[in-house]
Short mmCIF file of C-alpha atoms in Angstrom, two decimals:
data_model
loop_
_atom_site.label_atom_id
_atom_site.label_comp_id
_atom_site.label_asym_id
_atom_site.label_seq_id
_atom_site.Cartn_x
_atom_site.Cartn_y
_atom_site.Cartn_z
CA MET I 1 -3.00 29.78 -17.34
CA SER I 2 -1.92 26.16 -16.85
CA GLN I 3 -0.50 24.16 -19.75
CA VAL I 4 -1.29 20.46 -20.16
CA LEU I 5 0.83 18.10 -22.25
CA ILE I 6 -1.27 15.33 -23.82
CA ILE I 7 0.83 12.31 -24.86
CA GLU I 8 -1.74 10.28 -26.80
CA ASP I 9 -1.38 8.56 -30.17
CA GLU I 10 -5.10 8.26 -30.96
CA PRO I 11 -5.94 11.51 -32.84
CA ARG I 12 -9.64 11.41 -32.04
CA ILE I 13 -9.07 11.07 -28.29
CA ALA I 14 -6.25 13.64 -28.24
CA SER I 15 -8.38 16.16 -30.14
CA PHE I 16 -11.37 15.56 -27.86
CA ILE I 17 -9.30 16.14 -24.71
CA ALA I 18 -7.44 19.15 -26.10
CA LYS I 19 -10.64 20.85 -27.25
CA GLY I 20 -12.30 20.31 -23.87
CA LEU I 21 -9.28 21.59 -21.94
CA ARG I 22 -9.00 24.73 -24.07
CA ALA I 23 -12.69 25.42 -23.45
CA ALA I 24 -11.96 25.07 -19.72
CA GLY I 25 -9.21 27.69 -19.89
CA PHE I 26 -6.08 25.56 -20.31
CA THR I 27 -3.44 25.68 -23.01
CA THR I 28 -2.44 22.34 -24.49
CA LEU I 29 0.39 20.55 -26.25
CA VAL I 30 -0.37 17.29 -28.07
CA GLU I 31 2.26 14.68 -28.90
CA PRO I 32 1.58 11.13 -30.20
CA SER I 33 5.09 9.82 -29.55
CA GLY I 34 6.46 8.78 -26.17
CA GLU I 35 10.03 9.75 -27.02
CA ALA I 36 9.05 13.21 -28.24
CA GLY I 37 6.65 13.57 -25.32
CA VAL I 38 9.51 13.14 -22.86
CA GLN I 39 11.47 15.87 -24.62
CA LEU I 40 8.49 18.25 -24.56
CA ALA I 41 7.88 17.65 -20.86
CA VAL I 42 11.53 18.41 -20.12
CA SER I 43 11.88 21.46 -22.38
CA GLU I 44 8.47 23.17 -22.22
CA PRO I 45 6.72 24.92 -19.28
CA VAL I 46 4.25 22.09 -18.66
CA ASP I 47 2.05 22.04 -15.53
CA LEU I 48 0.52 18.57 -15.94
CA VAL I 49 0.91 15.55 -18.23
CA LEU I 50 -1.90 13.32 -19.51
CA LEU I 51 -0.14 10.13 -20.53
CA ASP I 52 -1.51 7.23 -22.57
CA VAL I 53 -0.01 3.83 -21.80
CA GLY I 54 -0.29 2.27 -25.27
CA LEU I 55 2.03 4.45 -27.35
CA PRO I 56 3.59 3.41 -30.69
CA ASP I 57 7.26 3.65 -29.68
CA ILE I 58 7.80 3.33 -25.90
CA ASP I 59 4.91 2.65 -23.56
CA GLY I 60 3.59 5.08 -20.97
CA PHE I 61 5.32 3.32 -18.08
CA GLU I 62 8.70 3.91 -19.76
CA VAL I 63 7.76 7.53 -20.50
CA LEU I 64 6.86 8.03 -16.83
CA ALA I 65 10.10 6.44 -15.65
CA ARG I 66 12.13 8.73 -17.91
CA LEU I 67 10.23 11.82 -16.79
CA ARG I 68 10.79 11.09 -13.11
CA GLY I 69 14.39 10.08 -13.83
CA GLN I 70 15.03 13.47 -15.45
CA GLY I 71 13.56 15.37 -12.52
CA VAL I 72 10.14 16.18 -13.99
CA THR I 73 7.91 16.45 -10.90
CA VAL I 74 4.70 17.81 -12.43
CA PRO I 75 1.54 15.72 -11.89
CA VAL I 76 1.07 12.85 -14.34
CA ILE I 77 -2.36 11.32 -14.98
CA MET I 78 -2.25 8.07 -16.94
CA LEU I 79 -5.00 7.35 -19.47
CA THR I 80 -5.37 3.79 -20.66
CA ALA I 81 -7.67 1.01 -21.75
CA ARG I 82 -5.72 -1.26 -19.41
CA SER I 83 -7.84 -1.22 -16.28
CA SER I 84 -6.51 -4.21 -14.34
CA VAL I 85 -5.45 -3.73 -10.74
CA ALA I 86 -1.90 -4.76 -11.67
CA ASP I 87 -1.65 -2.02 -14.30
CA ARG I 88 -3.07 0.63 -11.98
CA VAL I 89 -0.65 -0.35 -9.23
CA ALA I 90 2.27 -0.34 -11.68
CA GLY I 91 1.38 3.17 -12.82
CA LEU I 92 1.00 4.58 -9.32
CA GLN I 93 4.15 2.90 -8.04
CA SER I 94 6.07 4.30 -11.02
CA GLY I 95 5.22 7.82 -9.92
CA ALA I 96 1.86 8.56 -11.54
CA ASP I 97 -0.46 10.83 -9.57
CA ASP I 98 -3.67 9.29 -10.91
CA TYR I 99 -4.84 6.55 -13.27
CA VAL I 100 -7.96 6.99 -15.41
CA PRO I 101 -9.24 3.97 -17.37
CA LYS I 102 -10.78 4.44 -20.81
CA PRO I 103 -13.53 5.16 -21.65
CA PHE I 104 -13.94 8.09 -19.29
CA ALA I 105 -16.25 11.08 -18.93
CA PHE I 106 -14.48 14.36 -19.70
CA GLU I 107 -16.06 15.99 -16.63
CA GLU I 108 -14.38 13.38 -14.43
CA LEU I 109 -11.01 13.89 -16.11
CA LEU I 110 -11.31 17.67 -15.74
CA ALA I 111 -12.14 17.33 -12.05
CA ARG I 112 -9.07 15.16 -11.52
CA ILE I 113 -6.88 17.67 -13.36
CA HIS I 114 -8.17 20.52 -11.18
CA LEU I 115 -7.49 18.39 -8.11
CA ARG I 116 -3.87 17.77 -9.14
CA LEU I 117 -3.27 21.44 -9.93
CA ARG I 118 -4.44 22.79 -6.58
CA PRO I 119 -1.86 25.17 -5.13
CA GLU I 120 0.25 24.01 -2.23
CA PRO I 121 -0.63 25.46 1.17
CA ALA I 122 0.57 29.03 1.75
CA GLY I 123 3.71 29.23 3.81
CA ASP I 124 4.70 25.67 2.92
CA PRO I 125 7.42 26.08 0.28
CA ALA I 126 8.77 22.60 0.92
CA GLY I 127 5.45 21.05 -0.06
CA VAL I 128 5.15 19.07 3.17
CA LEU I 129 1.94 18.86 5.20
CA THR I 130 2.35 18.02 8.88
CA HIS I 131 0.03 17.23 11.78
CA ARG I 132 1.39 15.96 15.10
CA ASP I 133 4.00 13.37 14.06
CA LEU I 134 2.34 12.65 10.72
CA SER I 135 3.68 14.24 7.54
CA LEU I 136 2.97 14.02 3.81
CA ASP I 137 5.54 15.08 1.22
CA LEU I 138 3.46 16.35 -1.71
CA ARG I 139 6.37 16.23 -4.13
CA THR I 140 7.58 12.68 -3.52
CA ARG I 141 4.10 11.41 -2.51
CA ARG I 142 5.53 9.79 0.61
CA ALA I 143 4.02 9.55 4.09
CA ASN I 144 5.87 9.49 7.38
CA VAL I 145 4.46 8.79 10.82
CA GLY I 146 6.52 8.84 13.99
CA GLY I 147 9.73 8.84 11.96
CA ARG I 148 8.61 5.75 10.03
CA SER I 149 8.01 5.80 6.27
CA VAL I 150 4.63 4.37 5.27
CA ASP I 151 3.64 3.20 1.79
CA LEU I 152 0.28 4.59 0.67
CA THR I 153 -1.53 3.98 -2.59
CA GLY I 154 -2.29 7.01 -4.71
CA ARG I 155 -5.88 7.18 -3.49
CA GLU I 156 -4.91 6.69 0.17
CA PHE I 157 -2.35 9.49 -0.13
CA THR I 158 -4.90 11.85 -1.69
CA LEU I 159 -7.45 11.15 1.03
CA ALA I 160 -4.82 11.68 3.73
CA GLU I 161 -3.91 14.97 2.02
CA VAL I 162 -7.53 16.15 2.26
CA PHE I 163 -7.51 15.46 5.99
CA LEU I 164 -4.18 17.21 6.58
CA ARG I 165 -5.34 20.28 4.68
CA ASN I 166 -8.31 20.52 7.05
CA PRO I 167 -7.05 19.53 10.53
CA GLY I 168 -9.71 19.50 13.24
CA GLN I 169 -12.51 20.15 10.74
CA VAL I 170 -15.39 17.71 10.45
CA LEU I 171 -15.50 16.53 6.84
CA SER I 172 -18.62 14.89 5.45
CA ARG I 173 -18.37 11.84 3.23
CA GLU I 174 -19.45 14.04 0.32
CA GLN I 175 -16.60 16.48 1.00
CA LEU I 176 -14.10 13.64 1.20
CA LEU I 177 -15.39 12.13 -2.04
CA SER I 178 -15.12 15.46 -3.81
CA GLY I 179 -11.68 16.21 -2.40
CA ALA I 180 -10.05 12.81 -2.86
CA TRP I 181 -11.84 11.47 -5.93
CA GLY I 182 -12.64 14.74 -7.66
CA TYR I 183 -16.20 13.73 -8.48
CA ASP I 184 -19.26 12.24 -6.83
CA PHE I 185 -19.83 8.56 -6.26
CA ASP I 186 -23.17 6.91 -5.62
CA PRO I 187 -24.29 8.46 -2.29
CA GLY I 188 -24.83 4.93 -1.01
CA SER I 189 -21.21 3.95 -1.66
CA ASN I 190 -19.05 3.11 1.36
CA VAL I 191 -15.78 3.87 -0.45
CA VAL I 192 -14.87 6.65 2.02
CA ASP I 193 -15.37 4.38 5.02
CA VAL I 194 -13.24 1.69 3.37
CA TYR I 195 -10.36 4.07 2.69
CA VAL I 196 -10.53 5.65 6.14
CA ARG I 197 -10.07 2.12 7.51
CA TYR I 198 -7.03 1.72 5.30
CA LEU I 199 -5.56 4.98 6.64
CA ARG I 200 -6.27 3.99 10.24
CA ARG I 201 -4.52 0.68 9.69
CA LYS I 202 -1.44 2.25 8.08
CA LEU I 203 -1.12 5.61 9.87
CA GLY I 204 -2.80 5.03 13.22
CA ALA I 205 -6.42 4.74 14.31
CA ASP I 206 -6.20 7.68 16.73
CA TYR I 207 -5.68 10.19 13.90
CA PHE I 208 -9.08 9.73 12.26
CA GLU I 209 -12.14 10.32 14.43
CA THR I 210 -15.64 9.27 13.43
CA VAL I 211 -18.18 12.02 14.08
CA ARG I 212 -21.51 10.22 14.13
CA GLY I 213 -24.01 11.43 11.59
CA MET I 214 -21.55 13.91 10.14
CA GLY I 215 -18.35 12.30 8.84
CA TYR I 216 -14.72 12.19 9.92
CA ARG I 217 -12.17 14.52 11.50
CA LEU I 218 -8.38 14.55 11.74
CA ALA I 219 -7.94 14.48 15.49
#
């Protein structure tokens, strides 16, 4: 049973999340203080951290920096009313695995938690996915192609991970949405096509084949 640490100073929100997670089969720890939250994440067997940005003592970005600085590698999902692009980028670049703006639907949050807690591929103790000369380090969230390190956003990395977990398989847009976003977008959305273009630009166009009428495939 996975344990989730909720670092959130708003009692109503913390209680709402904790109750929903327990109903979904998780155990939870709730801490309203950033300082104490860091200590819990270091000392307790935590599998994932839900981290509010606006905390009363130190903000969530500082909490995240301390966690990563002390070797805490578990997934961190940031929860915040700050939804600007600059804040999202700051969170992801600081080592967050996902960034969920408030208000949010609990079903979406739960889907993202399940996505982050998926087991690593069998026989891959190092946590590195490889295909041809492309590799993704699931622990450091870094991509490497042809010996060259490539910076990917959190969403780009997650989409690339879905492809590398299913090499040679044709993946529909719906499958890619579910795998990389953890929930369904408007079926008319072109978000998958946009992010595949980003991956082609950064990792190489020849990796990602378009299969007309069906979706995409990692070549």
